[in-house]
Amino acid sequence: MPEAIQATATTRFPAATQPTIYFIGMTTGKSSIMRVFPAWARHLKLERAVIQGIDCKWHDDPAVYRNVVQFIKNDPLSKGALVTTHKIDLLKACRDMFEFLDPYAQLMGEASSISKRVWSLESGGLESRNPAPLTPDSKTPDSRLLLRGHAKDPISSGLALEAFLPENHWEKTGAAAFCIGAGGSSIAISCYMMDPKRGANRPSKIVVSNRSEPRLQEIKEIHHKLGCPIPVEYHHAPKAEDNDALLEKLPAGSLVMNATGLGKDAPGSPLTHAAVFPKNALAWDFNYRGDLLFLQQARAQAKERNLHVEDGWVYFIHGWTQVVAEVFNVKIPTSGAGFDEISKIAKEVR
């Protein structure tokens, strides 16, 4: 298994010699996907497909992101990438390099999936097949590869949430949702919960907190574009104690989410050990690896407060399968026996 490449603005990435999907993150070599993807590739019959990690620094220099995306765009066997941690920063730095952005990417200002497709003058649009590398002597000179960006998190986070959320939970309980962190994951799950198609089964309110104020303003602007009638509170919470105070005000049955990256990308938790979860709450740590301190804090109160505690493993499965399906243009089930098999394969090699 190749080691992750530490990206800089001047890194010269080696040309892919096999169909390659990249994982753009911070500590990609520690991720289970490095063991899971080869097993999935065999199961999905993705011939010779491999995965390569690319590590960038947290909120890295825009030139670093541009160097990474330019390489993937130009390298024939580089099929695409999953982006985590850097979803917002990468698209902000590279927006002009994409020929297609899906509606969620445009709305949320982030890209979690990078893929390619052939656009043909003859067909007048995107073809359904995977792109074949174009060369100067190509027989289809009127075709070209388009670099595409998708924000898959509203789909994958929604699928992961529905896997453990009781039926009609919001409508029955009047509970709230607390997103700790205002980055891409919080934007995604809040957009999912706000969707008018969910009717009356939406949180009574959504509370968002973040350590820095600019990201709060960004998520607020996105919510404003959605025009959702659900009340939303935005709180600047530079200290963990600030989140403790917000937690105390939530009604019973509320969903509390660690969407900060703390516990994985950096050690720690957005809560102190003095924090008290609402009774009957759903505690969801979006992480599945790292010190997982938030998860430990919730589990310590699970019996006394009657909590349902969920880690990020199912979110991980949906997040990756959504992107793999896009990058390699294959269908991967999101439920039922087919999804259960995908999950079983991942668990066995985790």
Short mmCIF file of C-alpha atoms in Angstrom, two decimals:
data_model
loop_
_atom_site.label_atom_id
_atom_site.label_comp_id
_atom_site.label_asym_id
_atom_site.label_seq_id
_atom_site.Cartn_x
_atom_site.Cartn_y
_atom_site.Cartn_z
CA MET A 1 0.00 0.00 0.00
CA PRO A 2 1.59 3.31 -1.06
CA GLU A 3 2.28 5.94 1.58
CA ALA A 4 0.27 9.14 1.54
CA ILE A 5 1.77 12.03 -0.42
CA GLN A 6 2.24 15.23 1.56
CA ALA A 7 1.08 17.92 -0.85
CA THR A 8 2.73 21.30 -1.29
CA ALA A 9 2.31 23.97 -3.92
CA THR A 10 5.27 22.54 -5.84
CA THR A 11 4.75 18.78 -5.35
CA ARG A 12 5.22 16.84 -8.59
CA PHE A 13 2.79 13.96 -8.32
CA PRO A 14 3.72 10.71 -10.06
CA ALA A 15 1.51 9.85 -13.01
CA ALA A 16 -0.99 7.11 -12.21
CA THR A 17 -0.20 3.77 -13.86
CA GLN A 18 -3.57 2.22 -12.89
CA PRO A 19 -7.08 3.68 -12.55
CA THR A 20 -6.69 5.67 -9.34
CA ILE A 21 -9.01 7.35 -6.87
CA TYR A 22 -7.37 9.81 -4.48
CA PHE A 23 -8.23 10.51 -0.87
CA ILE A 24 -7.54 14.16 -0.11
CA GLY A 25 -7.41 14.68 3.65
CA MET A 26 -4.98 15.22 6.51
CA THR A 27 -4.06 11.80 7.91
CA THR A 28 -5.22 9.61 5.05
CA GLY A 29 -2.78 6.79 5.74
CA LYS A 30 -4.57 6.07 9.03
CA SER A 31 -7.98 5.70 7.42
CA SER A 32 -9.68 2.32 7.11
CA ILE A 33 -10.44 3.12 3.48
CA MET A 34 -6.89 2.17 2.57
CA ARG A 35 -7.74 -1.41 3.50
CA VAL A 36 -11.42 -1.25 2.55
CA PHE A 37 -11.15 0.12 -0.99
CA PRO A 38 -9.09 -2.76 -2.46
CA ALA A 39 -11.70 -5.21 -1.16
CA TRP A 40 -14.53 -3.07 -2.55
CA ALA A 41 -12.74 -2.77 -5.89
CA ARG A 42 -12.61 -6.55 -6.20
CA HIS A 43 -16.28 -6.86 -5.23
CA LEU A 44 -17.36 -4.13 -7.67
CA LYS A 45 -15.08 -5.48 -10.42
CA LEU A 46 -13.21 -2.17 -10.75
CA GLU A 47 -10.37 -3.66 -12.74
CA ARG A 48 -6.89 -2.71 -11.48
CA ALA A 49 -8.32 0.25 -9.53
CA VAL A 50 -6.22 1.55 -6.62
CA ILE A 51 -6.37 4.30 -4.01
CA GLN A 52 -3.76 6.90 -3.09
CA GLY A 53 -3.80 9.30 -0.15
CA ILE A 54 -2.89 12.97 -0.49
CA ASP A 55 -2.42 14.90 2.76
CA CYS A 56 -2.84 18.67 2.97
CA LYS A 57 -2.54 20.89 6.02
CA TRP A 58 -5.67 22.17 7.76
CA HIS A 59 -6.81 25.30 5.83
CA ASP A 60 -3.84 24.93 3.53
CA ASP A 61 -2.48 27.48 1.04
CA PRO A 62 -4.85 27.76 -1.98
CA ALA A 63 -1.86 27.05 -4.23
CA VAL A 64 -1.59 23.57 -2.67
CA TYR A 65 -5.18 22.73 -3.53
CA ARG A 66 -4.76 24.06 -7.06
CA ASN A 67 -1.68 21.90 -7.57
CA VAL A 68 -3.55 18.77 -6.45
CA VAL A 69 -6.64 19.44 -8.54
CA GLN A 70 -4.62 20.38 -11.63
CA PHE A 71 -2.77 17.08 -11.44
CA ILE A 72 -5.96 15.02 -11.13
CA LYS A 73 -7.56 16.96 -13.97
CA ASN A 74 -4.68 16.39 -16.39
CA ASP A 75 -3.53 12.88 -15.49
CA PRO A 76 -5.34 10.29 -17.68
CA LEU A 77 -5.55 7.43 -15.17
CA SER A 78 -6.37 9.67 -12.21
CA LYS A 79 -10.12 9.10 -12.12
CA GLY A 80 -11.12 11.40 -9.30
CA ALA A 81 -11.03 11.90 -5.56
CA LEU A 82 -12.89 11.99 -2.29
CA VAL A 83 -12.22 15.16 -0.32
CA THR A 84 -12.60 15.42 3.42
CA THR A 85 -11.67 18.24 5.82
CA HIS A 86 -10.72 20.47 2.85
CA LYS A 87 -14.07 20.42 1.00
CA ILE A 88 -14.78 24.14 1.38
CA ASP A 89 -11.20 25.39 1.12
CA LEU A 90 -10.49 23.28 -1.96
CA LEU A 91 -13.49 24.48 -3.94
CA LYS A 92 -12.88 28.08 -2.92
CA ALA A 93 -9.33 27.81 -4.28
CA CYS A 94 -10.18 25.79 -7.41
CA ARG A 95 -13.70 26.75 -8.46
CA ASP A 96 -12.56 28.01 -11.88
CA MET A 97 -10.95 24.63 -12.63
CA PHE A 98 -14.27 22.74 -12.59
CA GLU A 99 -16.46 22.62 -15.69
CA PHE A 100 -19.41 21.18 -13.74
CA LEU A 101 -20.65 21.62 -10.18
CA ASP A 102 -23.79 19.93 -8.92
CA PRO A 103 -26.49 22.05 -7.23
CA TYR A 104 -25.35 21.10 -3.72
CA ALA A 105 -21.75 22.04 -4.50
CA GLN A 106 -22.92 25.40 -5.82
CA LEU A 107 -25.20 26.02 -2.85
CA MET A 108 -22.78 24.86 -0.15
CA GLY A 109 -19.53 26.06 -1.71
CA GLU A 110 -17.83 22.71 -1.20
CA ALA A 111 -16.76 19.66 -3.17
CA SER A 112 -16.43 16.26 -1.52
CA SER A 113 -16.27 14.39 -4.84
CA ILE A 114 -14.05 15.07 -7.86
CA SER A 115 -14.73 13.06 -11.01
CA LYS A 116 -14.41 13.20 -14.79
CA ARG A 117 -16.78 12.55 -17.67
CA VAL A 118 -16.58 12.94 -21.42
CA TRP A 119 -18.56 15.77 -22.96
CA SER A 120 -19.28 15.34 -26.64
CA LEU A 121 -20.41 17.98 -29.14
CA GLU A 122 -22.29 15.21 -30.91
CA SER A 123 -24.24 14.11 -27.84
CA GLY A 124 -24.60 17.67 -26.55
CA GLY A 125 -23.98 16.68 -22.97
CA LEU A 126 -22.40 14.36 -20.46
CA GLU A 127 -22.13 10.78 -21.58
CA SER A 128 -22.97 8.03 -19.13
CA ARG A 129 -19.79 6.06 -19.69
CA ASN A 130 -16.50 6.57 -17.91
CA PRO A 131 -14.13 8.91 -19.71
CA ALA A 132 -11.43 7.37 -21.85
CA PRO A 133 -8.13 9.28 -21.87
CA LEU A 134 -8.06 11.65 -24.85
CA THR A 135 -4.87 11.95 -26.88
CA PRO A 136 -3.84 14.27 -29.72
CA ASP A 137 -4.70 11.52 -32.24
CA SER A 138 -8.04 10.70 -30.59
CA LYS A 139 -10.79 9.70 -32.97
CA THR A 140 -13.18 11.97 -31.07
CA PRO A 141 -11.57 15.41 -31.37
CA ASP A 142 -14.89 17.08 -30.56
CA SER A 143 -14.99 15.43 -27.13
CA ARG A 144 -13.25 16.60 -24.01
CA LEU A 145 -13.01 15.62 -20.37
CA LEU A 146 -14.95 17.70 -17.89
CA LEU A 147 -13.82 17.99 -14.31
CA ARG A 148 -16.85 17.64 -12.08
CA GLY A 149 -17.41 18.55 -8.45
CA HIS A 150 -20.19 17.15 -6.29
CA ALA A 151 -21.16 17.80 -2.68
CA LYS A 152 -22.22 14.31 -1.69
CA ASP A 153 -22.51 14.90 2.05
CA PRO A 154 -26.19 15.95 2.12
CA ILE A 155 -26.95 12.55 0.58
CA SER A 156 -24.48 10.42 2.56
CA SER A 157 -25.10 12.15 5.91
CA GLY A 158 -28.84 11.86 5.37
CA LEU A 159 -28.56 8.13 4.66
CA ALA A 160 -26.40 7.67 7.76
CA LEU A 161 -28.82 9.65 9.94
CA GLU A 162 -31.86 7.70 8.75
CA ALA A 163 -30.06 4.46 9.63
CA PHE A 164 -30.46 5.20 13.36
CA LEU A 165 -33.05 7.99 13.70
CA PRO A 166 -36.38 6.61 14.98
CA GLU A 167 -39.27 6.91 12.55
CA ASN A 168 -40.93 10.34 12.62
CA HIS A 169 -38.62 11.27 15.50
CA TRP A 170 -38.86 15.04 15.11
CA GLU A 171 -42.61 15.10 14.65
CA LYS A 172 -43.18 12.87 17.69
CA THR A 173 -40.74 14.54 20.08
CA GLY A 174 -40.40 18.21 19.08
CA ALA A 175 -36.66 17.75 19.66
CA ALA A 176 -33.91 20.03 18.34
CA ALA A 177 -30.66 19.38 16.47
CA PHE A 178 -27.32 20.76 17.67
CA CYS A 179 -24.51 20.92 15.10
CA ILE A 180 -21.22 21.53 16.88
CA GLY A 181 -19.04 22.91 14.12
CA ALA A 182 -20.06 24.94 11.07
CA GLY A 183 -17.94 23.30 8.36
CA GLY A 184 -18.94 21.14 5.44
CA SER A 185 -20.45 18.29 7.47
CA SER A 186 -22.71 20.63 9.46
CA ILE A 187 -23.77 22.43 6.30
CA ALA A 188 -24.62 19.09 4.70
CA ILE A 189 -26.63 17.55 7.52
CA SER A 190 -28.48 20.79 8.29
CA CYS A 191 -29.44 21.16 4.62
CA TYR A 192 -30.74 17.60 4.68
CA MET A 193 -32.81 18.18 7.83
CA MET A 194 -34.23 21.43 6.42
CA ASP A 195 -35.43 19.85 3.17
CA PRO A 196 -39.12 20.79 2.67
CA LYS A 197 -39.73 17.27 1.35
CA ARG A 198 -39.42 16.09 4.95
CA GLY A 199 -42.67 17.86 5.79
CA ALA A 200 -43.45 18.10 9.49
CA ASN A 201 -40.73 15.61 10.40
CA ARG A 202 -38.00 18.21 10.90
CA PRO A 203 -36.27 19.48 14.06
CA SER A 204 -38.14 22.11 16.08
CA LYS A 205 -34.97 24.19 15.75
CA ILE A 206 -31.35 23.81 14.67
CA VAL A 207 -28.52 25.15 16.80
CA VAL A 208 -25.10 25.70 15.19
CA SER A 209 -21.94 26.62 17.07
CA ASN A 210 -18.40 27.20 15.86
CA ARG A 211 -15.05 28.35 17.23
CA SER A 212 -14.56 30.99 14.51
CA GLU A 213 -17.13 33.50 13.30
CA PRO A 214 -16.47 33.51 9.50
CA ARG A 215 -17.70 29.91 9.09
CA LEU A 216 -20.83 30.78 11.07
CA GLN A 217 -21.54 33.56 8.60
CA GLU A 218 -21.02 31.19 5.68
CA ILE A 219 -23.46 28.58 6.96
CA LYS A 220 -25.95 31.31 7.82
CA GLU A 221 -25.86 32.60 4.24
CA ILE A 222 -26.42 29.08 2.87
CA HIS A 223 -29.39 28.53 5.17
CA HIS A 224 -30.80 31.89 4.07
CA LYS A 225 -30.66 30.75 0.43
CA LEU A 226 -32.69 27.67 1.35
CA GLY A 227 -35.42 29.84 2.81
CA CYS A 228 -36.30 27.22 5.41
CA PRO A 229 -38.90 28.18 8.08
CA ILE A 230 -37.15 26.14 10.80
CA PRO A 231 -35.65 28.47 13.45
CA VAL A 232 -31.84 28.38 13.45
CA GLU A 233 -29.54 29.75 16.15
CA TYR A 234 -25.91 30.60 15.39
CA HIS A 235 -23.48 30.80 18.31
CA HIS A 236 -19.83 31.79 18.41
CA ALA A 237 -18.36 29.20 20.79
CA PRO A 238 -14.58 29.59 21.05
CA LYS A 239 -14.43 27.44 24.22
CA ALA A 240 -15.78 23.99 24.98
CA GLU A 241 -17.63 25.47 27.97
CA ASP A 242 -19.69 27.53 25.51
CA ASN A 243 -20.95 24.33 23.91
CA ASP A 244 -21.69 22.85 27.34
CA ALA A 245 -24.00 25.81 28.02
CA LEU A 246 -25.84 25.36 24.72
CA LEU A 247 -26.22 21.63 25.40
CA GLU A 248 -28.02 22.33 28.69
CA LYS A 249 -30.77 24.28 26.90
CA LEU A 250 -31.73 21.53 24.45
CA PRO A 251 -35.02 19.65 24.87
CA ALA A 252 -35.15 15.93 25.55
CA GLY A 253 -34.57 13.68 22.55
CA SER A 254 -32.37 16.18 20.73
CA LEU A 255 -29.68 15.17 18.25
CA VAL A 256 -26.19 16.32 19.27
CA MET A 257 -23.50 16.07 16.58
CA ASN A 258 -19.74 16.46 16.75
CA ALA A 259 -18.99 17.84 13.30
CA THR A 260 -15.79 19.61 14.31
CA GLY A 261 -13.10 17.11 13.36
CA LEU A 262 -11.97 17.08 17.00
CA GLY A 263 -11.29 13.52 17.99
CA LYS A 264 -9.92 12.66 14.54
CA ASP A 265 -8.10 15.47 12.71
CA ALA A 266 -7.05 16.92 16.07
CA PRO A 267 -7.30 15.41 19.56
CA GLY A 268 -10.03 16.39 21.98
CA SER A 269 -13.75 17.14 22.09
CA PRO A 270 -15.90 20.24 21.58
CA LEU A 271 -17.41 19.53 25.02
CA THR A 272 -15.86 19.43 28.49
CA HIS A 273 -16.21 16.45 30.80
CA ALA A 274 -18.76 18.49 32.77
CA ALA A 275 -21.19 18.61 29.83
CA VAL A 276 -24.59 16.98 30.40
CA PHE A 277 -26.51 15.56 27.45
CA PRO A 278 -30.31 15.97 27.28
CA LYS A 279 -32.30 12.93 28.35
CA ASN A 280 -33.13 10.50 25.54
CA ALA A 281 -30.71 12.35 23.26
CA LEU A 282 -29.06 10.99 20.13
CA ALA A 283 -25.29 11.61 20.33
CA TRP A 284 -23.59 11.33 16.95
CA ASP A 285 -19.83 11.61 16.49
CA PHE A 286 -19.10 12.00 12.78
CA ASN A 287 -15.68 10.41 13.42
CA TYR A 288 -14.98 6.70 13.62
CA ARG A 289 -11.21 6.85 14.30
CA GLY A 290 -8.93 8.96 16.48
CA ASP A 291 -9.19 9.51 20.21
CA LEU A 292 -13.01 9.87 19.84
CA LEU A 293 -13.31 11.81 23.09
CA PHE A 294 -16.82 13.11 22.28
CA LEU A 295 -17.94 9.51 21.76
CA GLN A 296 -16.42 8.49 25.10
CA GLN A 297 -18.17 11.37 26.87
CA ALA A 298 -21.54 10.34 25.41
CA ARG A 299 -21.05 6.66 26.22
CA ALA A 300 -20.20 7.54 29.82
CA GLN A 301 -23.69 9.07 30.16
CA ALA A 302 -25.56 6.61 27.95
CA LYS A 303 -27.20 4.60 30.73
CA GLU A 304 -28.00 7.46 33.09
CA ARG A 305 -29.36 9.79 30.37
CA ASN A 306 -30.81 7.03 28.12
CA LEU A 307 -28.72 8.10 25.14
CA HIS A 308 -28.41 6.52 21.74
CA VAL A 309 -24.72 6.86 20.84
CA GLU A 310 -23.57 6.58 17.23
CA ASP A 311 -20.09 6.81 15.74
CA GLY A 312 -19.22 7.76 12.16
CA TRP A 313 -18.76 4.29 10.68
CA VAL A 314 -22.05 4.13 8.69
CA TYR A 315 -21.46 7.73 7.60
CA PHE A 316 -18.01 6.61 6.43
CA ILE A 317 -19.54 3.78 4.36
CA HIS A 318 -22.15 6.00 2.71
CA GLY A 319 -19.69 8.84 2.20
CA TRP A 320 -17.23 6.64 0.37
CA THR A 321 -19.68 4.57 -1.65
CA GLN A 322 -21.38 7.70 -2.96
CA VAL A 323 -18.06 9.03 -4.23
CA VAL A 324 -16.75 5.70 -5.55
CA ALA A 325 -19.98 5.33 -7.53
CA GLU A 326 -19.48 8.80 -9.02
CA VAL A 327 -15.78 8.47 -9.78
CA PHE A 328 -16.03 5.04 -11.43
CA ASN A 329 -19.56 5.51 -12.80
CA VAL A 330 -20.97 2.39 -11.15
CA LYS A 331 -24.16 1.76 -9.22
CA ILE A 332 -23.76 0.93 -5.53
CA PRO A 333 -26.90 0.20 -3.46
CA THR A 334 -27.66 2.43 -0.46
CA SER A 335 -29.76 -0.14 1.39
CA GLY A 336 -30.83 -3.76 1.32
CA ALA A 337 -28.74 -6.87 0.73
CA GLY A 338 -26.33 -5.16 -1.66
CA PHE A 339 -25.48 -2.44 0.85
CA ASP A 340 -25.25 -4.99 3.66
CA GLU A 341 -22.64 -6.89 1.64
CA ILE A 342 -20.63 -3.71 1.04
CA SER A 343 -20.77 -2.97 4.77
CA LYS A 344 -19.77 -6.52 5.67
CA ILE A 345 -16.73 -6.35 3.38
CA ALA A 346 -15.66 -3.07 4.99
CA LYS A 347 -16.12 -4.40 8.51
CA GLU A 348 -14.07 -7.51 7.80
CA VAL A 349 -11.02 -5.56 6.68
CA ARG A 350 -11.48 -2.52 8.95
#
